[in-house]
Amino acid sequence: MPKPMKLMSPTGHLGFTPIEQESFWKGVEQKPDYIIADSGSSDIGPHPLGADESCSPATWQEHDLELMFRASRQLNVPMIVGSASDTGTNRGVDQYADYIKKLARDMGIRELTIAKIYSEVDKQQLLNKMNSQVQVIGLDGRENLTVEQLERTDTIVAVMGAEPIVHALEQGADVVICGRSSDACLFAAPLIKESYPKDIAYYAGKVLECASFCAEPFAGKETVIGTVGGDYIVVEPMSDYQRCTPSSVASHAMYERIDPYREYVPGGYVDMSACVYEAVDERRTRVTGSKFVTSEQYTVKLEGAGKVGERCLMVVGIRDPYVITHLDEAIAWSRKKVKERFGDTGYDVYYHVYGKNGVMGELEPITDIRSHELGIVVEGVAPTLEVAKELTNLAARNFMYARLKNIRGTAGAAAFLSDEVLVARPGYEWTMNHAIPADPMEWFELKIERITHQQKVGTHS
């Protein structure tokens, strides 16, 4: 039986907002065997992936990376970062690796082994697979991938499982910077390397992936420690004000999926239906009973995004109770004026009505609103910035002039937060949420850099 291991999880999304330092350093005092953090998500929408840009400030990413790196060198234990720079593209992997190398030089660290695992997918390589009759399987109700969808895609990443990370650790990596990765697999990898059963390894990954989200009260960016031994994990928060209770740990394990009892990863899924959650004391919970079910066929998930057009915004305020009551008619008027100018196709215009259904859209169950004022974000998307500006302006200004039956007064039923059109980042769409049969290493490139700094700080080879 392998020895008990401590995995430290300081954040659920490295760089999204800075790690809380007090609980982080309390976690370091526990002498974890690994320090691990995920740094990416599809929750941020398709723009960062499609445009290959980070959505997090570089200063926050560097803040978190520096904390993890200093602690890992202090303890002489590996650190693992997944989905580098929000999306896990090759740019993100290089960005993080370059910063780690800079830190190493600044700290005078003489020897360091960095593993970089790239996961960006070449479109032609994928097209060749499709031409050889390999099906790229649609997930969550999507159809299988077509050539037309592939052509609309600007950037593709494959989501790695535990295997490439295990391979990097076996080669002695002190720092592993991963491209797009399954969150749970980042934590499962070192356990699998140390011969832990997959049953508990992948479950541990699921529980620890979002750090303090598995504790109560809710808080982000606080550190938690998971102690894994045999067939169990004990989860403990490092912040003074949080507790890991059976209900908080179980709740976190079940969230973010349609089936609360299954966590899918490359190569199978974690079955949590027989898990037992027991309080060790007021702050810690012990979990047993998880099972890993191996898939008949290993598949790798592919994520892709493509540009739709240039995008502009205007913010409209409505205080007139009559217009609020007849808002659908006012929106219809606005759409009519846009259509008269730009025709039926070649653009998109959206009306996000905050105070009514701005968050949930058509899924909002409350239709009888009592708001005394509404905020409408008008969003226009078009092939060129000039057209996007004009159609957004036209759509927004027509709330001021909407011809509604029985309306009293003259123009002035709408107010603008700003008179000018606000230029937003271009619009992108998810073009790929698919899976492809593959070898666990097939879409991933592992590069090992063994760095030796001379005593004179600032030189390296």
Coordinates of N, CA and C in Angstrom, one line a residue, residues 27-252:
G27 N -1.0 26.2 4.5 CA -0.9 24.9 3.8 C 0.5 24.4 3.6
V28 N 1.4 25.3 3.3 CA 2.8 25.0 3.2 C 3.3 24.4 4.4
E29 N 2.9 24.9 5.6 CA 3.4 24.4 6.9 C 3.0 22.9 7.1
Q30 N 2.0 22.5 6.3 CA 1.5 21.1 6.4 C 2.4 20.1 5.7
K31 N 3.4 20.7 5.0 CA 4.4 19.9 4.2 C 3.7 19.0 3.2
P32 N 3.0 19.6 2.2 CA 2.3 18.7 1.2 C 3.4 18.1 0.3
D33 N 3.0 17.0 -0.4 CA 3.9 16.3 -1.3 C 3.8 16.9 -2.7
Y34 N 2.7 17.6 -3.0 CA 2.6 18.2 -4.3 C 1.8 19.5 -4.1
I35 N 2.0 20.5 -4.9 CA 1.2 21.7 -5.0 C 0.7 21.8 -6.4
I36 N -0.7 21.9 -6.4 CA -1.3 21.7 -7.7 C -2.4 22.7 -7.9
A37 N -2.5 23.3 -9.1 CA -3.6 24.2 -9.4 C -4.0 24.1 -10.9
D38 N -5.2 24.3 -11.1 CA -5.8 24.4 -12.5 C -5.8 25.9 -12.8
S39 N -5.6 26.2 -14.1 CA -5.6 27.6 -14.5 C -6.5 27.9 -15.6
G40 N -7.5 27.0 -15.9 CA -8.3 27.3 -17.1 C -9.7 26.8 -16.9
S41 N -10.5 27.2 -17.9 CA -11.9 26.8 -17.8 C -12.6 27.2 -19.1
S42 N -13.6 26.4 -19.5 CA -14.5 26.8 -20.6 C -15.6 27.7 -20.1
D43 N -15.7 27.9 -18.8 CA -16.7 28.8 -18.2 C -16.5 30.3 -18.7
I44 N -15.3 30.6 -19.1 CA -15.0 32.0 -19.5 C -15.5 32.3 -20.9
G45 N -16.1 31.3 -21.5 CA -16.6 31.6 -22.9 C -15.6 31.3 -24.0
P46 N -16.0 31.4 -25.2 CA -15.1 31.0 -26.3 C -14.1 32.0 -26.8
H47 N -14.2 33.3 -26.4 CA -13.3 34.3 -26.9 C -11.8 34.0 -26.6
P48 N -11.5 33.8 -25.3 CA -10.1 33.6 -25.0 C -9.4 32.5 -25.8
L49 N -10.1 31.4 -26.0 CA -9.6 30.3 -26.8 C -9.5 30.6 -28.2
G50 N -10.6 31.2 -28.8 CA -10.6 31.5 -30.2 C -9.6 32.5 -30.6
A51 N -9.4 33.5 -29.7 CA -8.5 34.6 -30.0 C -7.1 34.3 -29.5
D52 N -7.0 33.2 -28.7 CA -5.7 32.8 -28.1 C -5.2 33.9 -27.2
E53 N -6.1 34.4 -26.3 CA -5.7 35.4 -25.3 C -6.1 35.0 -23.9
S54 N -5.4 35.5 -23.0 CA -5.8 35.2 -21.6 C -6.9 36.2 -21.2
C55 N -7.8 35.7 -20.3 CA -8.8 36.6 -19.7 C -8.4 37.1 -18.3
S56 N -7.2 36.6 -17.8 CA -6.7 37.0 -16.5 C -5.5 38.0 -16.7
P57 N -5.4 38.9 -15.8 CA -4.2 39.8 -15.9 C -2.9 39.0 -15.6
A58 N -1.9 39.3 -16.4 CA -0.6 38.7 -16.2 C -0.1 38.8 -14.8
T59 N -0.3 40.0 -14.2 CA 0.2 40.2 -12.9 C -0.4 39.3 -11.8
W60 N -1.7 39.0 -12.0 CA -2.3 38.0 -11.1 C -1.8 36.6 -11.3
Q61 N -1.6 36.2 -12.6 CA -1.1 34.9 -12.9 C 0.3 34.8 -12.3
E62 N 1.1 35.8 -12.4 CA 2.5 35.8 -11.9 C 2.5 35.8 -10.4
H63 N 1.6 36.4 -9.8 CA 1.4 36.4 -8.3 C 1.2 35.0 -7.8
D64 N 0.3 34.3 -8.5 CA 0.0 32.9 -8.1 C 1.1 31.9 -8.4
L65 N 1.7 32.1 -9.6 CA 2.8 31.2 -10.0 C 4.0 31.4 -9.0
E66 N 4.2 32.6 -8.6 CA 5.4 32.9 -7.8 C 5.2 32.2 -6.4
L67 N 4.0 32.4 -5.9 CA 3.7 31.7 -4.6 C 3.9 30.2 -4.7
M68 N 3.3 29.6 -5.7 CA 3.5 28.2 -5.8 C 4.9 27.7 -6.0
F69 N 5.6 28.5 -6.8 CA 7.0 28.1 -7.1 C 7.9 28.3 -5.9
R70 N 7.7 29.4 -5.2 CA 8.6 29.6 -4.0 C 8.3 28.5 -3.0
A71 N 7.0 28.1 -2.8 CA 6.7 27.1 -1.8 C 7.2 25.7 -2.3
S72 N 7.1 25.4 -3.6 CA 7.5 24.1 -4.1 C 9.1 24.0 -3.9
R73 N 9.8 25.1 -4.1 CA 11.2 25.0 -4.0 C 11.6 24.9 -2.5
Q74 N 10.8 25.6 -1.7 CA 11.1 25.6 -0.2 C 10.9 24.2 0.3
L75 N 9.9 23.5 -0.2 CA 9.6 22.1 0.3 C 10.3 21.1 -0.5
N76 N 10.9 21.5 -1.7 CA 11.5 20.5 -2.6 C 10.5 19.5 -3.1
V77 N 9.3 20.0 -3.5 CA 8.2 19.1 -4.0 C 7.8 19.6 -5.3
P78 N 7.2 18.8 -6.2 CA 6.8 19.3 -7.5 C 5.6 20.2 -7.4
M79 N 5.5 21.1 -8.4 CA 4.2 21.8 -8.6 C 3.7 21.5 -10.0
I80 N 2.4 21.4 -10.1 CA 1.7 21.1 -11.4 C 0.7 22.2 -11.6
V81 N 0.7 22.7 -12.8 CA -0.3 23.7 -13.2 C -1.0 23.2 -14.5
G82 N -2.3 23.3 -14.5 CA -3.0 22.8 -15.7 C -3.7 23.9 -16.4
S83 N -4.0 23.7 -17.7 CA -4.7 24.6 -18.6 C -4.1 26.0 -18.5
A84 N -2.8 26.1 -18.7 CA -2.1 27.4 -18.5 C -2.7 28.6 -19.2
S85 N -2.7 29.6 -18.4 CA -3.2 31.0 -18.9 C -4.6 30.9 -19.5
D86 N -5.5 30.3 -18.8 CA -6.9 30.3 -19.0 C -7.4 29.3 -20.0
T87 N -6.6 29.0 -21.1 CA -7.1 28.2 -22.2 C -6.3 27.0 -22.5
G88 N -5.0 27.0 -22.0 CA -4.2 25.9 -22.2 C -3.6 25.8 -23.7
T89 N -3.6 26.9 -24.4 CA -3.0 26.9 -25.7 C -1.5 26.9 -25.5
N90 N -0.7 26.7 -26.6 CA 0.7 26.6 -26.6 C 1.3 27.9 -26.1
R91 N 0.6 29.0 -26.4 CA 1.0 30.4 -25.9 C 1.0 30.4 -24.4
G92 N 0.0 29.8 -23.8 CA -0.1 29.8 -22.3 C 0.9 29.0 -21.7
V93 N 1.2 27.8 -22.3 CA 2.3 27.0 -21.7 C 3.6 27.7 -21.7
D94 N 3.9 28.3 -22.8 CA 5.2 29.0 -23.0 C 5.3 30.2 -22.0
Q95 N 4.1 30.9 -21.9 CA 4.1 32.1 -21.0 C 4.4 31.7 -19.6
Y96 N 3.8 30.6 -19.1 CA 4.0 30.2 -17.7 C 5.4 29.6 -17.5
A97 N 5.9 28.9 -18.5 CA 7.2 28.3 -18.4 C 8.3 29.4 -18.4
D98 N 8.1 30.4 -19.2 CA 9.1 31.5 -19.3 C 9.1 32.2 -18.0
Y99 N 7.9 32.4 -17.4 CA 7.9 33.1 -16.1 C 8.6 32.3 -15.0
I100 N 8.3 31.0 -15.0 CA 9.0 30.1 -14.0 C 10.5 30.2 -14.2
K101 N 11.0 30.2 -15.4 CA 12.4 30.2 -15.6 C 13.0 31.6 -15.1
K102 N 12.3 32.6 -15.3 CA 12.7 34.0 -14.8 C 12.8 33.9 -13.3
L103 N 11.8 33.4 -12.7 CA 11.8 33.3 -11.2 C 13.0 32.5 -10.7
A104 N 13.2 31.4 -11.4 CA 14.4 30.5 -11.0 C 15.7 31.3 -11.1
R105 N 15.8 32.1 -12.2 CA 17.0 32.9 -12.3 C 17.1 33.9 -11.2
D106 N 16.0 34.6 -10.9 CA 16.0 35.6 -9.9 C 16.2 35.1 -8.5
M107 N 15.8 33.8 -8.3 CA 16.0 33.2 -7.0 C 17.3 32.5 -6.8
G108 N 18.1 32.4 -7.9 CA 19.4 31.8 -7.9 C 19.3 30.3 -7.7
I109 N 18.2 29.7 -8.2 CA 18.1 28.3 -8.2 C 19.0 27.6 -9.2
R110 N 19.8 26.7 -8.8 CA 20.9 26.2 -9.7 C 20.4 25.1 -10.7
E111 N 19.5 24.3 -10.3 CA 19.0 23.2 -11.2 C 17.5 23.1 -11.1
L112 N 16.9 23.0 -12.2 CA 15.5 22.9 -12.3 C 15.1 22.1 -13.5
T113 N 14.1 21.2 -13.4 CA 13.6 20.5 -14.5 C 12.1 20.9 -14.7
I114 N 11.9 21.4 -15.9 CA 10.5 21.9 -16.2 C 10.0 21.0 -17.3
A115 N 8.7 20.5 -17.1 CA 8.0 19.8 -18.2 C 7.0 20.7 -18.8
K116 N 7.0 20.8 -20.1 CA 5.9 21.5 -20.8 C 5.1 20.5 -21.6
I117 N 3.8 20.5 -21.4 CA 3.0 19.6 -22.1 C 2.0 20.4 -23.0
Y118 N 2.3 20.3 -24.3 CA 1.4 21.1 -25.3 C 0.2 20.3 -25.7
S119 N -0.9 21.0 -25.9 CA -2.1 20.3 -26.2 C -2.9 21.0 -27.4
E120 N -2.3 22.0 -28.0 CA -3.0 22.6 -29.2 C -3.0 21.6 -30.3
V121 N -4.1 21.6 -31.1 CA -4.4 20.7 -32.1 C -4.3 21.4 -33.5
D122 N -3.5 20.8 -34.4 CA -3.4 21.3 -35.7 C -4.6 20.9 -36.6
K123 N -5.2 21.9 -37.2 CA -6.4 21.6 -38.0 C -6.2 20.6 -39.1
Q124 N -5.1 20.7 -39.8 CA -4.9 19.7 -40.9 C -4.7 18.3 -40.3
Q125 N -4.1 18.2 -39.2 CA -3.9 16.9 -38.6 C -5.3 16.3 -38.2
L126 N -6.2 17.1 -37.7 CA -7.5 16.6 -37.4 C -8.3 16.3 -38.7
L127 N -8.1 17.2 -39.7 CA -8.8 16.9 -40.9 C -8.4 15.6 -41.6
N128 N -7.1 15.3 -41.4 CA -6.6 14.0 -42.0 C -7.3 12.9 -41.3
K129 N -7.5 13.0 -40.0 CA -8.2 12.0 -39.2 C -9.6 11.8 -39.7
M130 N -10.3 12.9 -39.9 CA -11.6 12.8 -40.4 C -11.7 12.2 -41.8
N131 N -10.7 12.6 -42.6 CA -10.7 12.0 -44.0 C -10.4 10.5 -44.0
S132 N -9.8 10.0 -42.9 CA -9.6 8.6 -42.8 C -10.7 7.9 -42.0
Q133 N -11.8 8.5 -42.0 CA -13.1 8.0 -41.4 C -13.1 7.9 -39.9
V134 N -12.3 8.6 -39.3 CA -12.3 8.7 -37.8 C -13.5 9.7 -37.4
Q135 N -14.4 9.2 -36.6 CA -15.5 10.1 -36.2 C -15.1 10.9 -35.0
V136 N -15.4 12.2 -35.2 CA -15.2 13.1 -34.0 C -16.6 13.3 -33.4
I137 N -16.8 12.8 -32.2 CA -18.1 12.6 -31.7 C -18.6 13.8 -30.9
G138 N -19.8 14.3 -31.3 CA -20.3 15.4 -30.6 C -20.7 15.1 -29.2
L139 N -20.5 16.0 -28.3 CA -20.9 15.9 -26.9 C -22.1 16.8 -26.5
D140 N -22.8 16.4 -25.5 CA -23.9 17.3 -25.0 C -24.9 17.6 -26.1
G141 N -25.2 16.7 -26.9 CA -26.3 16.9 -27.9 C -25.8 17.4 -29.2
R142 N -24.5 17.7 -29.4 CA -24.0 18.2 -30.7 C -23.9 17.0 -31.7
E143 N -24.0 17.4 -33.0 CA -23.7 16.4 -34.0 C -22.2 16.1 -34.1
N144 N -21.9 15.0 -34.8 CA -20.5 14.8 -35.0 C -19.8 15.9 -35.8
L145 N -18.5 16.1 -35.7 CA -17.9 17.3 -36.3 C -17.9 17.1 -37.8
T146 N -18.2 18.3 -38.5 CA -18.2 18.3 -39.9 C -17.0 19.2 -40.4
V147 N -16.6 19.0 -41.6 CA -15.5 19.8 -42.2 C -15.9 21.3 -42.1
E148 N -17.1 21.6 -42.3 CA -17.5 23.1 -42.3 C -17.3 23.6 -40.9
Q149 N -17.6 22.9 -39.8 CA -17.4 23.3 -38.5 C -15.9 23.5 -38.2
L150 N -15.2 22.5 -38.7 CA -13.7 22.6 -38.5 C -13.1 23.8 -39.2
E151 N -13.6 24.2 -40.4 CA -13.1 25.3 -41.1 C -13.5 26.6 -40.3
R152 N -14.6 26.6 -39.6 CA -15.0 27.9 -38.9 C -14.2 28.0 -37.6
T153 N -13.3 27.1 -37.3 CA -12.6 27.1 -36.0 C -11.2 27.7 -36.1
D154 N -10.9 28.6 -35.2 CA -9.6 29.3 -35.2 C -8.6 28.6 -34.3
T155 N -9.0 28.1 -33.2 CA -8.1 27.4 -32.2 C -8.7 26.2 -31.7
I156 N -7.9 25.1 -31.6 CA -8.4 23.8 -31.0 C -7.4 23.4 -30.0
V157 N -7.9 22.9 -28.8 CA -7.1 22.3 -27.8 C -7.7 20.9 -27.5
A158 N -6.8 20.0 -27.2 CA -7.2 18.7 -26.7 C -7.1 18.7 -25.2
V159 N -8.0 18.0 -24.5 CA -8.0 18.0 -23.0 C -7.3 16.8 -22.6
M160 N -6.2 16.9 -21.9 CA -5.4 15.8 -21.5 C -5.9 15.1 -20.3
G161 N -5.6 13.8 -20.2 CA -5.9 13.1 -19.0 C -4.7 13.0 -18.1
A162 N -4.6 12.1 -17.2 CA -3.5 12.0 -16.2 C -2.3 11.5 -16.9
E163 N -2.4 10.7 -18.0 CA -1.2 10.0 -18.5 C 0.0 10.9 -18.9
P164 N -0.2 12.0 -19.6 CA 0.9 12.8 -20.0 C 1.6 13.4 -18.7
I165 N 0.8 13.7 -17.7 CA 1.4 14.3 -16.5 C 2.2 13.3 -15.7
V166 N 1.6 12.1 -15.6 CA 2.4 11.0 -15.0 C 3.7 10.8 -15.7
H167 N 3.7 10.8 -17.0 CA 4.9 10.6 -17.8 C 5.9 11.7 -17.5
A168 N 5.5 13.0 -17.3 CA 6.4 14.1 -17.0 C 7.0 13.9 -15.6
L169 N 6.1 13.5 -14.6 CA 6.6 13.3 -13.3 C 7.7 12.2 -13.2
E170 N 7.4 11.2 -14.0 CA 8.4 10.0 -14.0 C 9.8 10.4 -14.6
Q171 N 9.8 11.5 -15.3 CA 11.1 12.0 -15.8 C 11.7 13.1 -14.9
G172 N 11.2 13.2 -13.7 CA 11.8 14.0 -12.7 C 11.4 15.5 -12.7
A173 N 10.3 15.8 -13.3 CA 10.0 17.2 -13.4 C 9.7 17.8 -12.0
D174 N 10.3 19.0 -11.8 CA 10.1 19.8 -10.6 C 8.8 20.7 -10.8
V175 N 8.7 21.1 -12.1 CA 7.5 21.9 -12.4 C 6.9 21.3 -13.7
V176 N 5.6 21.1 -13.7 CA 4.9 20.6 -14.8 C 3.9 21.7 -15.3
I177 N 4.0 22.2 -16.4 CA 3.1 23.2 -17.0 C 2.3 22.5 -18.1
C178 N 1.0 22.4 -17.9 CA 0.2 21.7 -18.9 C -0.6 22.6 -19.7
G179 N -0.8 22.1 -20.9 CA -1.8 22.8 -21.8 C -3.2 22.4 -21.2
R180 N -4.2 22.4 -22.1 CA -5.6 22.2 -21.6 C -5.6 20.8 -20.9
S181 N -6.2 20.8 -19.8 CA -6.2 19.6 -18.9 C -7.5 19.3 -18.3
S182 N -7.8 18.1 -18.0 CA -9.0 17.7 -17.2 C -8.6 18.1 -15.7
D183 N -9.4 18.9 -15.1 CA -9.1 19.4 -13.7 C -8.7 18.2 -12.8
A184 N -9.6 17.3 -12.8 CA -9.4 16.2 -11.8 C -8.1 15.4 -12.1
C185 N -7.7 15.3 -13.3 CA -6.5 14.5 -13.7 C -5.2 15.2 -13.2
L186 N -5.2 16.5 -13.0 CA -4.0 17.1 -12.5 C -3.7 16.6 -11.1
F187 N -4.7 16.3 -10.3 CA -4.5 15.8 -8.9 C -4.4 14.3 -8.9
A188 N -5.1 13.6 -9.9 CA -5.0 12.2 -9.9 C -3.6 11.7 -10.4
A189 N -2.9 12.5 -11.2 CA -1.7 12.0 -11.8 C -0.6 11.7 -10.8
P190 N -0.3 12.5 -9.8 CA 0.8 12.1 -8.8 C 0.4 10.9 -8.0
L191 N -0.9 10.7 -7.7 CA -1.4 9.6 -7.0 C -1.2 8.3 -7.8
I192 N -1.6 8.4 -9.1 CA -1.4 7.2 -10.0 C 0.1 6.9 -10.1
K193 N 0.9 7.9 -10.2 CA 2.3 7.7 -10.3 C 2.8 6.9 -9.0
E194 N 2.2 7.2 -7.9 CA 2.7 6.5 -6.6 C 1.9 5.3 -6.4
S195 N 1.2 4.8 -7.5 CA 0.5 3.5 -7.4 C -0.8 3.4 -6.6
Y196 N -1.4 4.6 -6.4 CA -2.7 4.6 -5.8 C -3.7 4.1 -6.8
P197 N -4.8 3.4 -6.3 CA -5.8 3.0 -7.2 C -6.5 4.2 -7.8
K198 N -6.9 4.0 -9.1 CA -7.7 5.0 -9.8 C -9.0 5.4 -9.1
D199 N -9.5 4.4 -8.3 CA -10.8 4.7 -7.6 C -10.7 5.9 -6.8
I200 N -9.6 6.0 -6.0 CA -9.5 7.2 -5.1 C -8.7 8.3 -5.8
A201 N -7.8 8.0 -6.7 CA -7.0 9.1 -7.3 C -7.9 10.1 -8.1
Y202 N -8.8 9.6 -8.9 CA -9.6 10.5 -9.7 C -10.7 11.2 -8.8
Y203 N -11.2 10.5 -7.8 CA -12.1 11.2 -6.9 C -11.4 12.3 -6.1
A204 N -10.2 12.0 -5.7 CA -9.4 13.1 -5.0 C -9.3 14.3 -5.9
G205 N -9.0 14.0 -7.2 CA -8.9 15.1 -8.1 C -10.2 15.9 -8.2
K206 N -11.3 15.2 -8.3 CA -12.6 15.9 -8.4 C -12.9 16.8 -7.1
V207 N -12.5 16.3 -6.0 CA -12.8 17.1 -4.7 C -11.9 18.3 -4.6
L208 N -10.7 18.1 -5.0 CA -9.7 19.2 -4.8 C -9.6 20.2 -5.9
E209 N -10.1 20.0 -7.0 CA -9.9 20.8 -8.2 C -10.2 22.3 -8.0
C210 N -11.2 22.6 -7.2 CA -11.7 24.0 -7.0 C -11.2 24.5 -5.6
A211 N -10.3 23.9 -5.0 CA -9.7 24.3 -3.7 C -10.9 24.5 -2.7
S212 N -11.0 25.8 -2.2 CA -11.9 26.0 -1.0 C -13.4 26.0 -1.4
F213 N -13.7 25.7 -2.6 CA -15.2 25.5 -3.0 C -15.8 24.3 -2.3
C214 N -14.9 23.4 -1.8 CA -15.5 22.2 -1.1 C -15.7 22.5 0.4
A215 N -15.5 23.7 0.8 CA -15.6 24.1 2.2 C -16.8 25.0 2.4
E216 N -17.2 25.2 3.6 CA -18.2 26.2 3.9 C -17.7 27.1 5.1
P217 N -18.1 28.4 5.1 CA -18.9 29.1 4.1 C -18.1 29.2 2.8
F218 N -18.9 29.5 1.8 CA -18.3 29.6 0.4 C -17.2 30.7 0.4
A219 N -16.1 30.4 -0.2 CA -15.0 31.4 -0.5 C -14.1 30.9 -1.6
G220 N -13.6 31.8 -2.3 CA -12.7 31.4 -3.4 C -11.2 31.7 -3.0
K221 N -10.3 31.0 -3.6 CA -8.9 31.3 -3.5 C -8.3 31.0 -2.1
E222 N -9.0 30.2 -1.3 CA -8.4 29.8 -0.1 C -7.9 28.3 -0.3
T223 N -6.8 28.0 0.4 CA -6.1 26.7 0.2 C -6.8 25.6 1.0
V224 N -6.9 24.4 0.4 CA -7.3 23.2 1.1 C -6.2 22.1 0.9
I225 N -6.1 21.2 1.8 CA -5.2 20.0 1.8 C -6.1 18.8 1.7
G226 N -5.7 17.9 0.8 CA -6.3 16.6 0.8 C -5.3 15.5 1.1
T227 N -5.5 14.8 2.2 CA -4.6 13.7 2.6 C -5.2 12.4 2.1
V228 N -4.5 11.7 1.2 CA -5.0 10.5 0.6 C -4.2 9.3 1.2
G229 N -4.9 8.3 1.6 CA -4.2 7.1 2.1 C -5.1 5.8 1.8
G230 N -4.5 4.9 1.1 CA -5.3 3.7 0.7 C -6.5 4.0 -0.1
D231 N -7.7 3.9 0.5 CA -8.9 4.0 -0.3 C -9.7 5.3 0.2
Y232 N -9.1 6.2 0.9 CA -9.8 7.3 1.4 C -9.1 8.6 1.1
I233 N -9.8 9.7 1.3 CA -9.2 11.1 1.3 C -9.8 11.8 2.5
V234 N -9.0 12.6 3.2 CA -9.5 13.5 4.2 C -9.2 14.9 3.7
V235 N -10.3 15.7 3.7 CA -10.1 17.1 3.1 C -10.2 18.1 4.3
E236 N -9.3 19.1 4.2 CA -9.2 20.0 5.3 C -8.9 21.4 4.8
P237 N -9.7 22.5 5.2 CA -9.4 23.8 4.8 C -8.2 24.4 5.6
M238 N -7.5 25.3 5.0 CA -6.4 26.0 5.7 C -6.8 27.3 6.2
S239 N -7.9 27.9 5.7 CA -8.4 29.1 6.3 C -9.1 28.9 7.6
D240 N -9.0 29.9 8.5 CA -9.5 29.7 9.9 C -11.1 29.7 9.9
Y241 N -11.7 30.3 9.0 CA -13.1 30.5 9.0 C -13.9 29.5 8.3
Q242 N -13.3 28.5 7.6 CA -14.0 27.6 6.8 C -13.9 26.2 7.5
R243 N -14.9 25.3 7.0 CA -14.9 23.9 7.5 C -15.2 23.1 6.3
C244 N -14.6 21.9 6.2 CA -15.0 20.9 5.2 C -15.9 19.9 5.9
T245 N -17.2 20.1 5.7 CA -18.2 19.2 6.3 C -18.6 18.1 5.3
P246 N -19.2 17.1 5.8 CA -19.7 16.1 4.8 C -20.6 16.7 3.8
S247 N -21.5 17.6 4.1 CA -22.4 18.2 3.1 C -21.6 19.1 2.2
S248 N -20.6 19.9 2.7 CA -19.9 20.8 1.8 C -19.1 20.0 0.8
V249 N -18.4 18.9 1.2 CA -17.6 18.1 0.3 C -18.4 17.4 -0.7
A250 N -19.5 16.8 -0.2 CA -20.4 16.1 -1.1 C -21.1 17.0 -2.1
S251 N -21.4 18.2 -1.7 CA -22.1 19.2 -2.6 C -21.1 19.6 -3.7
H252 N -19.9 19.8 -3.3 CA -18.9 20.2 -4.4 C -18.7 19.0 -5.3

